[in-house]
Each structure stands twice: as C-alpha cells, then as structure tokens.
Amino acid sequence: MTDDLLARHRAVLPSWMPLYYAEPLELVSGSGRRVTDAQGRSYLDFFGGVLTNMIGYDIPEIREVVERQLATGIVHTSTLYLIRQQVELAEKIAQRSGIPDARVFFTNSGTEANEAALLVATNHRRSHQILAVRNSYHGRSYAAMGVTGNRNWSASGLNPLQVAWLHSGDRVRGLLARLSADEQVDAAVEDLREVLATQTAGDVAALIAEPIQGVGGFVHPPDGLFAGWKKVLDEHGILFIADEVQTGWGRTGEHFWGYQAHGVTPDLLTFAKGIGNGFALAGVVGRAEVLESVPAISFSTFGGNPISTAAGNAVLDYLIAHDLQANAARVGAILADGLRSAVGGLDCVAEVRGKGLMLGVEFVRPGGSEPDPALTNRVFEAARDGGLLTGKGGLHGNVLRMGPPLTLTEEEAREGLAILVDAIRTAAGVAA
C-alpha cells in the first residue's frame, strides 16, 4: 500500500528529498500524457517528471529502439570503446546546436552537464570567476550549486568559484521590474558593466544563464537581453554558457533552443531532461577550442551509454519528425491565452508567464506583490484532486509550474486548462 511505502520511504531516505502532495503518489503506469497511481486513479500529467518525459509515456518508437539495444546484451561498455549510438546522437546534437565546430560530451544529468561546462570554461580562461544570475538553478553538485542564485536550493555556503551576481528578468518584483522591456535590457547591460568593474578582477571565465529560469518559477528576461550581455562579454573575452536543461528541444515553441530568442550563439550549451525521455542522458556541447580545455584524461562512466543514447536518438528523431516545436507553440498558446483570459485578471494572480509548453502562474496576496505560497499549494492540491498533475517553484514557492510532454494534444490542453482554472478559482474563493 502507498501508506506503507511512504513510511518505508521516510525510514530510509533523507528528509531533504521532498515528496509532492499532502498524500504522496506512487505512479505505477503511464501512456501518452496520462499516468495511473497505485490506487488506480488516472491523471493528466502537466509536469512530465519535471519536464523530462518530453515525448510522453510508453511511446512505441522509443520503447522498441531501447528493447532492440537490450536484446544485444550490451547495456554498458564505457566510453573506452566506440559506441555507435553515442556518435550518431552527438552528430545530431552538434548539428542542431548552432555552435560552429562543435564537440559533445555526454553525462547523466543536468547537474553534471553544468559542472562539465564550468570545468572547461574555467580551464579555458584560467580563472575561477563566474557571472551568474539571481534566482537561477544549475544543479546540486559543488560548483553547480555555487552558481545557483536561489537560497532554497543552496545547500552549502561553501563555493569553489568566485561568483558575481546579475539581475534576473523578474517582472513582478525587484529593481528592474518597474521598467519597460527595452529599459530593462539597457539597465541589465549597465549592471553587467558595473559588476565587472567592481566585483571581479577582470579575467572572468564565463557567464552562465538559463533562457527561462526553471526552478526559479519560469522567470525570463526580455528577448534580446543575452545579446546585450554578450556584446559586453565579447569585449572581455568572457565565455557564455546557455543552460538549456529545461528550455531545450523546442519546448519554448518559438525556437529549438531558448538562447535563439536573443539572437546570440553561446560558447557552451548544456542539455538534459527531455532528450532521454526518462532515461538518464545529458551533456554539454561547445566550440572545440573551448571543450578541449581539459588538461588530463576525463570521461563519464555511464554518460552516453548505449541504452540512453539509443533512447536519445529515438527521442530526437521523433521530436523532429512530428514537429513538436510547432506543437508546443500551438498547444502552449491555448494554455497561456486561456489562463490569461480566465484568471489573469484575478487580484491573486500576479503573472501568467512563459513560452510554449513552459508556463507558470505566480500567486500573490491581493493588493500587492507579496508572495502567497499557501494559495499556490491549495491550487496545486485542487488540481491534483481534479485529475491534473502540475509542479511548483519560484524563489518564494508561489509559482505553479507546467511543463507537459511536447506531444500534448489540443483536446488535452483544453481539458487541463479547465481543471486548472477551476482549481485556481476554487482555491482563491472566486465564484465560477
């Protein structure tokens, strides 16, 4: 029973591993965009294993490829041997990255990918100085945590890097929130110049930034900000790392990568989550001269193994063949427009934001911008009661996050929208 499993979980797993919902779920099966719990109840999944089950559940084209690889008896060889699936996937990612003369290094998670990017950037520049963005999240390892600008996810005050912090794209609160988009870009660029002049020794290695901040509650800056930043970075030879762990693979709808909304090309790009559709697969792709900046032997034991890269190839092929980027734009618009129309005017809703199938709703106390995490949790639980799984996040825990599989249909979007609107109105005490 789930109750027994919950007790066993608490007896052997650390307390800092959170479980969703007042009554935690055990998901035992899935198909398409729906999952079923241990009690037999079905849910429409709008969070996809934290934006990871990008194609959905039990997809034949992916399952069959993995089963064929399993049938060979080769699950793992290590990268000390040639891996055909790995090479083929690296070729596809290098070509799709937009980065010239690209090289790809595979890891198991976004944390490891960002750690690798920081390793090569600091080696290439011979500096441990990094620029990062407030409200960001880049992983749970030592250096990745060091460039995470969110106290909730900073498990240690120790840091192997010297980090200087830039303003985020928050439009609800903060020093830049009251500015227009163009004014915000200008102010952020001016801030970067001041940070470089006052908080660094000049030889900064890199700036790492998410095009849309995932854990941060899907906050994102105006399009074009990265271009303004990169102009300054280029003046100093500073590298730009785009953390595309959550924004990659067409999720934003308008572009294949989030960075493309800004008209720039990063020196390094990290990816994870959706490319494996549940299999552990991630990595970093970058310019050869940068990625080759490792002065010793290094490899990832499980990174890019035959099973995960077989899945990755199938995922990427499926994504392109079915033009899921266009679907994300089309279906995401149904959700975003529907939410703005139905609840965007409520005094408890500060903002409906995001792009494509990466959407957030921020809740505040009526009459101001004070975060309301209690209301957020009520909406979260009410949506579950209605048969919809979502996520939570934001610096103050007051943002409902949605990152459905990119295969979400228009009918499913409208179904989920109706559940969500009802949950928001019910939790906020607003008459239907």
Short mmCIF file of C-alpha atoms in Angstrom, two decimals:
data_model
loop_
_atom_site.label_atom_id
_atom_site.label_comp_id
_atom_site.label_asym_id
_atom_site.label_seq_id
_atom_site.Cartn_x
_atom_site.Cartn_y
_atom_site.Cartn_z
CA MET A 1 0.00 0.00 0.00
CA THR A 2 1.05 3.60 -0.58
CA ASP A 3 0.85 4.40 3.16
CA ASP A 4 3.28 1.57 3.91
CA LEU A 5 5.55 2.68 1.08
CA LEU A 6 5.52 6.23 2.44
CA ALA A 7 6.60 5.01 5.88
CA ARG A 8 9.35 2.92 4.34
CA HIS A 9 10.45 5.91 2.23
CA ARG A 10 10.73 8.11 5.32
CA ALA A 11 12.63 5.42 7.19
CA VAL A 12 15.45 5.07 4.66
CA LEU A 13 15.60 8.23 2.52
CA PRO A 14 16.79 11.70 3.65
CA SER A 15 14.22 14.23 4.82
CA TRP A 16 15.53 16.88 2.43
CA MET A 17 14.14 14.90 -0.52
CA PRO A 18 10.65 16.40 -0.87
CA LEU A 19 7.53 14.49 -1.86
CA TYR A 20 4.69 16.22 -3.69
CA TYR A 21 1.18 16.42 -2.22
CA ALA A 22 -0.26 16.01 1.27
CA GLU A 23 -0.88 12.40 0.28
CA PRO A 24 2.13 11.43 -1.87
CA LEU A 25 1.55 9.49 -5.08
CA GLU A 26 3.09 6.27 -6.34
CA LEU A 27 2.80 6.28 -10.13
CA VAL A 28 2.68 2.73 -11.46
CA SER A 29 1.88 3.07 -15.17
CA GLY A 30 1.65 5.62 -17.95
CA SER A 31 0.52 6.04 -21.52
CA GLY A 32 0.70 9.13 -23.69
CA ARG A 33 0.24 12.10 -21.40
CA ARG A 34 -1.51 10.18 -18.63
CA VAL A 35 -0.26 8.32 -15.59
CA THR A 36 -2.00 6.00 -13.12
CA ASP A 37 -1.34 5.79 -9.40
CA ALA A 38 -1.26 2.75 -7.12
CA GLN A 39 -4.95 3.22 -6.29
CA GLY A 40 -5.89 3.07 -9.96
CA ARG A 41 -6.66 6.75 -10.48
CA SER A 42 -5.59 8.32 -13.76
CA TYR A 43 -4.10 11.81 -14.08
CA LEU A 44 -3.29 14.11 -16.98
CA ASP A 45 0.38 14.95 -16.46
CA PHE A 46 1.34 18.61 -16.94
CA PHE A 47 4.77 18.28 -15.32
CA GLY A 48 6.30 15.26 -17.07
CA GLY A 49 8.76 14.19 -14.41
CA VAL A 50 9.99 17.81 -14.12
CA LEU A 51 9.95 18.46 -17.89
CA THR A 52 11.77 15.17 -18.51
CA ASN A 53 9.17 12.88 -20.09
CA MET A 54 9.19 15.16 -23.11
CA ILE A 55 7.57 12.75 -25.57
CA GLY A 56 5.19 11.20 -23.04
CA TYR A 57 4.79 7.69 -21.64
CA ASP A 58 5.09 4.30 -23.34
CA ILE A 59 5.94 5.66 -26.78
CA PRO A 60 6.42 2.67 -29.14
CA GLU A 61 9.11 4.32 -31.28
CA ILE A 62 11.27 4.85 -28.21
CA ARG A 63 10.47 1.60 -26.41
CA GLU A 64 11.25 -0.52 -29.46
CA VAL A 65 14.66 1.09 -30.00
CA VAL A 66 15.61 0.53 -26.35
CA GLU A 67 14.37 -3.06 -26.48
CA ARG A 68 16.50 -3.74 -29.57
CA GLN A 69 19.57 -2.44 -27.77
CA LEU A 70 18.76 -4.52 -24.70
CA ALA A 71 18.43 -7.59 -26.92
CA THR A 72 22.07 -7.24 -27.99
CA GLY A 73 23.15 -7.90 -24.40
CA ILE A 74 25.18 -4.67 -24.38
CA VAL A 75 23.81 -2.30 -21.78
CA HIS A 76 27.14 -0.73 -20.91
CA THR A 77 30.66 -0.70 -22.32
CA SER A 78 32.08 2.64 -21.05
CA THR A 79 33.42 5.29 -23.39
CA LEU A 80 36.72 3.42 -23.64
CA TYR A 81 35.06 1.70 -26.59
CA LEU A 82 33.32 3.11 -29.62
CA ILE A 83 29.55 3.47 -29.12
CA ARG A 84 27.68 3.86 -32.40
CA GLN A 85 24.53 5.30 -30.80
CA GLN A 86 26.61 7.86 -28.93
CA VAL A 87 28.44 9.05 -32.05
CA GLU A 88 25.20 9.29 -34.04
CA LEU A 89 23.47 11.31 -31.33
CA ALA A 90 26.48 13.59 -30.90
CA GLU A 91 26.43 14.30 -34.63
CA LYS A 92 22.76 15.27 -34.49
CA ILE A 93 23.17 17.47 -31.43
CA ALA A 94 26.27 19.20 -32.77
CA GLN A 95 24.44 20.00 -36.00
CA ARG A 96 21.35 21.25 -34.13
CA SER A 97 23.27 23.26 -31.53
CA GLY A 98 24.03 26.21 -33.79
CA ILE A 99 27.57 26.23 -32.40
CA PRO A 100 30.32 26.10 -35.06
CA ASP A 101 32.92 23.30 -34.93
CA ALA A 102 31.02 21.75 -32.03
CA ARG A 103 32.05 18.89 -29.76
CA VAL A 104 29.70 17.00 -27.42
CA PHE A 105 30.40 15.41 -24.04
CA PHE A 106 27.66 13.23 -22.55
CA THR A 107 26.80 13.00 -18.86
CA ASN A 108 23.91 11.57 -16.83
CA SER A 109 22.22 14.72 -15.54
CA GLY A 110 21.91 18.47 -15.99
CA THR A 111 23.94 18.95 -12.83
CA GLU A 112 26.85 17.01 -14.33
CA ALA A 113 26.47 18.83 -17.64
CA ASN A 114 26.74 22.23 -15.95
CA GLU A 115 29.64 21.02 -13.84
CA ALA A 116 31.43 19.97 -17.03
CA ALA A 117 30.70 23.32 -18.68
CA LEU A 118 32.13 25.17 -15.69
CA LEU A 119 35.19 22.89 -15.72
CA VAL A 120 36.05 23.60 -19.35
CA ALA A 121 35.22 27.32 -19.12
CA THR A 122 37.44 27.91 -16.10
CA ASN A 123 40.23 25.86 -17.66
CA HIS A 124 39.96 27.70 -20.96
CA ARG A 125 40.06 31.12 -19.31
CA ARG A 126 42.41 30.11 -16.46
CA SER A 127 40.06 31.80 -14.00
CA HIS A 128 37.56 30.63 -11.39
CA GLN A 129 35.50 33.82 -11.62
CA ILE A 130 31.94 33.24 -12.87
CA LEU A 131 28.99 35.51 -13.57
CA ALA A 132 25.62 34.01 -12.64
CA VAL A 133 22.03 35.24 -12.42
CA ARG A 134 19.91 35.78 -9.34
CA ASN A 135 17.03 33.30 -8.92
CA SER A 136 18.85 30.71 -11.06
CA TYR A 137 19.26 26.98 -10.56
CA HIS A 138 22.05 24.95 -12.16
CA GLY A 139 22.31 21.76 -10.11
CA ARG A 140 23.09 20.10 -6.79
CA SER A 141 26.85 19.46 -7.11
CA TYR A 142 29.54 21.67 -5.59
CA ALA A 143 30.26 24.11 -8.41
CA ALA A 144 26.76 23.96 -9.94
CA MET A 145 25.30 24.82 -6.55
CA GLY A 146 27.83 27.63 -6.27
CA VAL A 147 26.30 29.38 -9.29
CA THR A 148 22.72 28.75 -8.15
CA GLY A 149 21.09 32.01 -7.12
CA ASN A 150 18.22 30.60 -5.09
CA ARG A 151 18.63 30.16 -1.34
CA ASN A 152 16.12 27.30 -1.21
CA TRP A 153 18.47 25.18 -3.34
CA SER A 154 21.79 26.37 -1.89
CA ALA A 155 22.63 23.51 0.46
CA SER A 156 26.06 24.92 1.34
CA GLY A 157 27.62 28.34 1.72
CA LEU A 158 30.95 26.95 0.57
CA ASN A 159 31.91 27.61 -3.03
CA PRO A 160 34.87 26.62 -5.24
CA LEU A 161 34.11 29.56 -7.53
CA GLN A 162 34.17 33.32 -7.13
CA VAL A 163 30.70 34.35 -8.28
CA ALA A 164 29.28 37.79 -9.11
CA TRP A 165 25.52 38.08 -9.50
CA LEU A 166 23.41 39.77 -12.18
CA HIS A 167 19.74 40.75 -12.02
CA SER A 168 17.12 38.28 -13.25
CA GLY A 169 14.25 39.02 -15.61
CA ASP A 170 11.68 39.13 -12.79
CA ARG A 171 8.76 41.35 -13.82
CA VAL A 172 6.86 41.14 -10.52
CA ARG A 173 9.41 42.42 -8.02
CA GLY A 174 12.99 43.64 -7.88
CA LEU A 175 14.90 46.69 -9.03
CA LEU A 176 14.25 46.16 -12.74
CA ALA A 177 10.62 45.04 -12.53
CA ARG A 178 9.16 48.50 -12.99
CA LEU A 179 10.99 49.11 -16.27
CA SER A 180 9.78 48.53 -19.82
CA ALA A 181 11.39 45.67 -21.77
CA ASP A 182 13.85 47.95 -23.57
CA GLU A 183 14.68 49.83 -20.39
CA GLN A 184 15.21 46.56 -18.56
CA VAL A 185 17.69 45.36 -21.18
CA ASP A 186 19.61 48.66 -21.01
CA ALA A 187 19.66 48.59 -17.20
CA ALA A 188 20.78 44.95 -17.11
CA VAL A 189 23.64 45.63 -19.52
CA GLU A 190 24.69 48.65 -17.46
CA ASP A 191 24.54 46.46 -14.35
CA LEU A 192 26.82 43.89 -16.03
CA ARG A 193 29.40 46.56 -16.81
CA GLU A 194 29.30 47.79 -13.21
CA VAL A 195 29.58 44.25 -11.80
CA LEU A 196 32.63 43.58 -13.98
CA ALA A 197 34.23 46.83 -12.85
CA THR A 198 33.53 46.46 -9.14
CA GLN A 199 33.13 42.79 -8.21
CA THR A 200 35.71 40.99 -10.35
CA ALA A 201 39.42 41.02 -11.03
CA GLY A 202 38.70 41.39 -14.74
CA ASP A 203 39.60 37.93 -16.02
CA VAL A 204 36.15 36.37 -15.64
CA ALA A 205 35.75 32.89 -17.11
CA ALA A 206 32.09 32.78 -18.10
CA LEU A 207 28.51 33.85 -17.62
CA ILE A 208 26.04 31.00 -17.09
CA ALA A 209 22.35 31.72 -17.59
CA GLU A 210 19.04 29.97 -18.22
CA PRO A 211 16.94 31.48 -21.03
CA ILE A 212 13.92 30.72 -18.81
CA GLN A 213 14.65 30.03 -15.15
CA GLY A 214 13.21 26.62 -14.32
CA VAL A 215 13.27 26.17 -10.55
CA GLY A 216 13.07 29.97 -10.34
CA GLY A 217 9.44 29.84 -11.45
CA PHE A 218 9.80 30.24 -15.24
CA VAL A 219 11.00 33.82 -14.93
CA HIS A 220 12.64 35.06 -18.11
CA PRO A 221 14.14 38.33 -19.34
CA PRO A 222 13.02 40.29 -22.39
CA ASP A 223 14.17 38.85 -25.71
CA GLY A 224 17.47 40.42 -26.68
CA LEU A 225 18.97 40.69 -23.21
CA PHE A 226 21.53 37.96 -23.86
CA ALA A 227 22.65 39.87 -26.98
CA GLY A 228 23.27 42.95 -24.87
CA TRP A 229 25.15 40.91 -22.31
CA LYS A 230 27.18 39.06 -24.93
CA LYS A 231 28.38 42.27 -26.54
CA VAL A 232 29.96 43.19 -23.20
CA LEU A 233 31.25 39.65 -22.63
CA ASP A 234 32.94 39.62 -26.03
CA GLU A 235 34.76 42.86 -25.19
CA HIS A 236 36.41 40.99 -22.32
CA GLY A 237 36.77 37.53 -23.89
CA ILE A 238 34.28 36.10 -21.37
CA LEU A 239 32.51 32.89 -22.42
CA PHE A 240 28.73 32.48 -22.45
CA ILE A 241 27.14 29.23 -21.19
CA ALA A 242 23.46 28.70 -22.02
CA ASP A 243 21.82 26.31 -19.55
CA GLU A 244 19.19 24.68 -21.78
CA VAL A 245 18.41 21.81 -19.42
CA GLN A 246 14.74 22.81 -19.29
CA THR A 247 14.33 25.11 -22.32
CA GLY A 248 15.91 22.90 -24.98
CA TRP A 249 14.49 20.77 -27.78
CA GLY A 250 11.77 23.18 -28.92
CA ARG A 251 9.90 23.43 -25.63
CA THR A 252 9.53 27.22 -25.90
CA GLY A 253 7.73 26.77 -29.21
CA GLU A 254 9.34 29.72 -30.96
CA HIS A 255 12.86 28.26 -31.18
CA PHE A 256 14.69 24.96 -30.83
CA TRP A 257 16.88 26.46 -28.08
CA GLY A 258 15.93 29.20 -25.65
CA TYR A 259 19.07 31.20 -26.42
CA GLN A 260 17.90 31.74 -30.01
CA ALA A 261 15.28 34.24 -28.83
CA HIS A 262 18.18 36.60 -28.12
CA GLY A 263 19.99 36.44 -31.43
CA VAL A 264 23.25 35.11 -29.99
CA THR A 265 25.28 31.91 -30.12
CA PRO A 266 26.72 30.57 -26.85
CA ASP A 267 30.20 29.18 -26.48
CA LEU A 268 28.81 26.27 -24.45
CA LEU A 269 25.33 24.83 -24.21
CA THR A 270 24.14 22.30 -21.64
CA PHE A 271 21.24 19.91 -22.16
CA ALA A 272 19.46 17.17 -20.21
CA LYS A 273 15.97 16.12 -19.11
CA GLY A 274 13.79 15.78 -22.24
CA ILE A 275 16.39 14.29 -24.58
CA GLY A 276 16.31 10.99 -22.67
CA ASN A 277 12.53 10.96 -22.11
CA GLY A 278 13.15 9.35 -18.74
CA PHE A 279 16.50 7.69 -19.47
CA ALA A 280 19.50 9.31 -17.78
CA LEU A 281 21.05 11.42 -20.53
CA ALA A 282 22.58 14.89 -20.55
CA GLY A 283 25.66 16.71 -21.76
CA VAL A 284 27.45 19.81 -22.89
CA VAL A 285 28.12 20.93 -26.45
CA GLY A 286 30.56 23.69 -27.25
CA ARG A 287 33.17 25.11 -29.56
CA ALA A 288 36.01 22.65 -29.97
CA GLU A 289 38.69 25.04 -28.73
CA VAL A 290 36.72 25.52 -25.51
CA LEU A 291 35.55 21.96 -24.89
CA GLU A 292 39.07 20.64 -25.48
CA SER A 293 40.30 22.69 -22.48
CA VAL A 294 40.72 19.65 -20.24
CA PRO A 295 44.41 19.07 -19.43
CA ALA A 296 44.01 15.48 -18.23
CA ILE A 297 42.13 12.29 -19.01
CA SER A 298 38.43 12.54 -18.18
CA PHE A 299 35.29 10.62 -19.05
CA SER A 300 31.84 9.77 -17.69
CA THR A 301 31.39 6.10 -16.82
CA PHE A 302 27.67 5.97 -17.60
CA GLY A 303 27.32 9.17 -19.61
CA GLY A 304 26.19 8.43 -23.17
CA ASN A 305 25.84 4.68 -22.60
CA PRO A 306 24.32 2.52 -25.36
CA ILE A 307 20.85 2.36 -23.77
CA SER A 308 20.45 6.07 -23.01
CA THR A 309 21.83 7.21 -26.37
CA ALA A 310 19.63 4.72 -28.21
CA ALA A 311 16.70 6.37 -26.44
CA GLY A 312 18.12 9.83 -27.17
CA ASN A 313 18.36 9.15 -30.88
CA ALA A 314 14.78 7.89 -30.94
CA VAL A 315 13.56 10.91 -28.95
CA LEU A 316 15.28 13.43 -31.20
CA ASP A 317 14.13 11.69 -34.37
CA TYR A 318 10.54 11.58 -33.08
CA LEU A 319 10.68 15.22 -32.00
CA ILE A 320 11.78 16.40 -35.44
CA ALA A 321 9.59 14.05 -37.48
CA HIS A 322 6.46 15.18 -35.61
CA ASP A 323 7.49 18.88 -35.45
CA LEU A 324 6.87 19.01 -31.73
CA GLN A 325 8.31 22.50 -31.54
CA ALA A 326 5.36 23.76 -33.59
CA ASN A 327 3.00 21.73 -31.41
CA ALA A 328 4.48 23.34 -28.30
CA ALA A 329 3.77 26.78 -29.76
CA ARG A 330 0.24 25.90 -30.85
CA VAL A 331 -0.88 23.99 -27.74
CA GLY A 332 1.03 26.26 -25.37
CA ALA A 333 -0.90 29.24 -26.76
CA ILE A 334 -4.18 27.52 -25.84
CA LEU A 335 -3.00 27.22 -22.24
CA ALA A 336 -1.39 30.66 -21.94
CA ASP A 337 -4.23 32.56 -23.62
CA GLY A 338 -6.83 30.55 -21.71
CA LEU A 339 -5.20 31.20 -18.35
CA ARG A 340 -4.74 34.91 -19.01
CA SER A 341 -8.36 35.22 -20.12
CA ALA A 342 -9.89 33.17 -17.30
CA VAL A 343 -7.75 34.04 -14.26
CA GLY A 344 -5.18 36.63 -15.36
CA GLY A 345 -7.37 39.43 -14.02
CA LEU A 346 -7.73 37.97 -10.52
CA ASP A 347 -6.03 40.07 -7.84
CA CYS A 348 -4.28 36.95 -6.53
CA VAL A 349 -2.59 36.25 -9.88
CA ALA A 350 0.50 38.41 -10.36
CA GLU A 351 1.51 36.98 -13.72
CA VAL A 352 0.90 34.22 -16.22
CA ARG A 353 4.25 33.78 -17.96
CA GLY A 354 6.45 31.53 -20.02
CA LYS A 355 6.71 30.34 -23.59
CA GLY A 356 5.35 27.33 -25.44
CA LEU A 357 4.86 24.41 -23.07
CA MET A 358 6.84 26.01 -20.26
CA LEU A 359 4.30 28.07 -18.35
CA GLY A 360 3.96 29.45 -14.84
CA VAL A 361 1.29 31.19 -12.78
CA GLU A 362 2.53 33.35 -9.90
CA PHE A 363 0.22 33.85 -6.92
CA VAL A 364 0.32 36.83 -4.55
CA ARG A 365 -1.74 38.25 -1.73
CA PRO A 366 -4.41 40.56 -3.14
CA GLY A 367 -3.46 44.20 -3.50
CA GLY A 368 0.29 43.84 -3.86
CA SER A 369 3.20 41.60 -4.80
CA GLU A 370 3.63 39.69 -1.54
CA PRO A 371 4.08 36.01 -2.45
CA ASP A 372 1.28 33.64 -1.44
CA PRO A 373 2.74 30.11 -1.25
CA ALA A 374 -0.27 28.90 0.78
CA LEU A 375 -2.66 29.74 -2.06
CA THR A 376 -0.25 28.16 -4.53
CA ASN A 377 -0.32 24.95 -2.53
CA ARG A 378 -4.12 24.98 -2.39
CA VAL A 379 -4.26 25.33 -6.18
CA PHE A 380 -1.66 22.59 -6.52
CA GLU A 381 -3.70 20.17 -4.38
CA ALA A 382 -7.00 21.15 -6.02
CA ALA A 383 -5.58 20.48 -9.48
CA ARG A 384 -4.49 17.03 -8.33
CA ASP A 385 -7.99 16.42 -6.93
CA GLY A 386 -9.32 17.34 -10.37
CA GLY A 387 -7.03 14.86 -12.09
CA LEU A 388 -4.17 17.15 -13.17
CA LEU A 389 -0.53 16.92 -12.04
CA THR A 390 1.49 20.15 -12.07
CA GLY A 391 4.68 21.44 -10.47
CA LYS A 392 5.62 24.18 -8.02
CA GLY A 393 8.58 26.53 -7.83
CA GLY A 394 9.78 30.09 -7.70
CA LEU A 395 12.04 31.78 -5.20
CA HIS A 396 9.13 32.11 -2.76
CA GLY A 397 7.36 28.83 -3.59
CA ASN A 398 4.40 30.73 -5.03
CA VAL A 399 4.53 29.70 -8.70
CA LEU A 400 2.55 26.87 -10.25
CA ARG A 401 4.70 25.35 -13.00
CA MET A 402 3.59 23.47 -16.09
CA GLY A 403 5.84 21.58 -18.49
CA PRO A 404 3.68 18.95 -20.20
CA PRO A 405 5.04 16.49 -22.76
CA LEU A 406 5.50 18.20 -26.13
CA THR A 407 3.07 15.66 -27.60
CA LEU A 408 0.18 17.21 -25.65
CA THR A 409 -2.90 17.45 -27.86
CA GLU A 410 -5.21 20.44 -28.20
CA GLU A 411 -8.02 18.44 -26.58
CA GLU A 412 -5.80 17.53 -23.62
CA ALA A 413 -4.68 21.15 -23.30
CA ARG A 414 -8.27 22.31 -23.04
CA GLU A 415 -9.04 19.53 -20.55
CA GLY A 416 -6.12 20.52 -18.35
CA LEU A 417 -6.95 24.20 -18.71
CA ALA A 418 -10.49 23.64 -17.44
CA ILE A 419 -9.20 21.70 -14.42
CA LEU A 420 -6.61 24.35 -13.66
CA VAL A 421 -8.98 27.30 -13.97
CA ASP A 422 -11.45 25.57 -11.67
CA ALA A 423 -8.66 24.80 -9.18
CA ILE A 424 -7.49 28.42 -9.13
CA ARG A 425 -10.97 29.84 -8.71
CA THR A 426 -11.86 27.30 -6.02
CA ALA A 427 -8.64 27.83 -4.06
CA ALA A 428 -8.98 31.61 -4.31
CA GLY A 429 -12.63 31.52 -3.28
CA VAL A 430 -13.84 33.05 -6.53
CA ALA A 431 -17.29 32.15 -7.84
CA ALA A 432 -17.31 30.27 -11.13
#
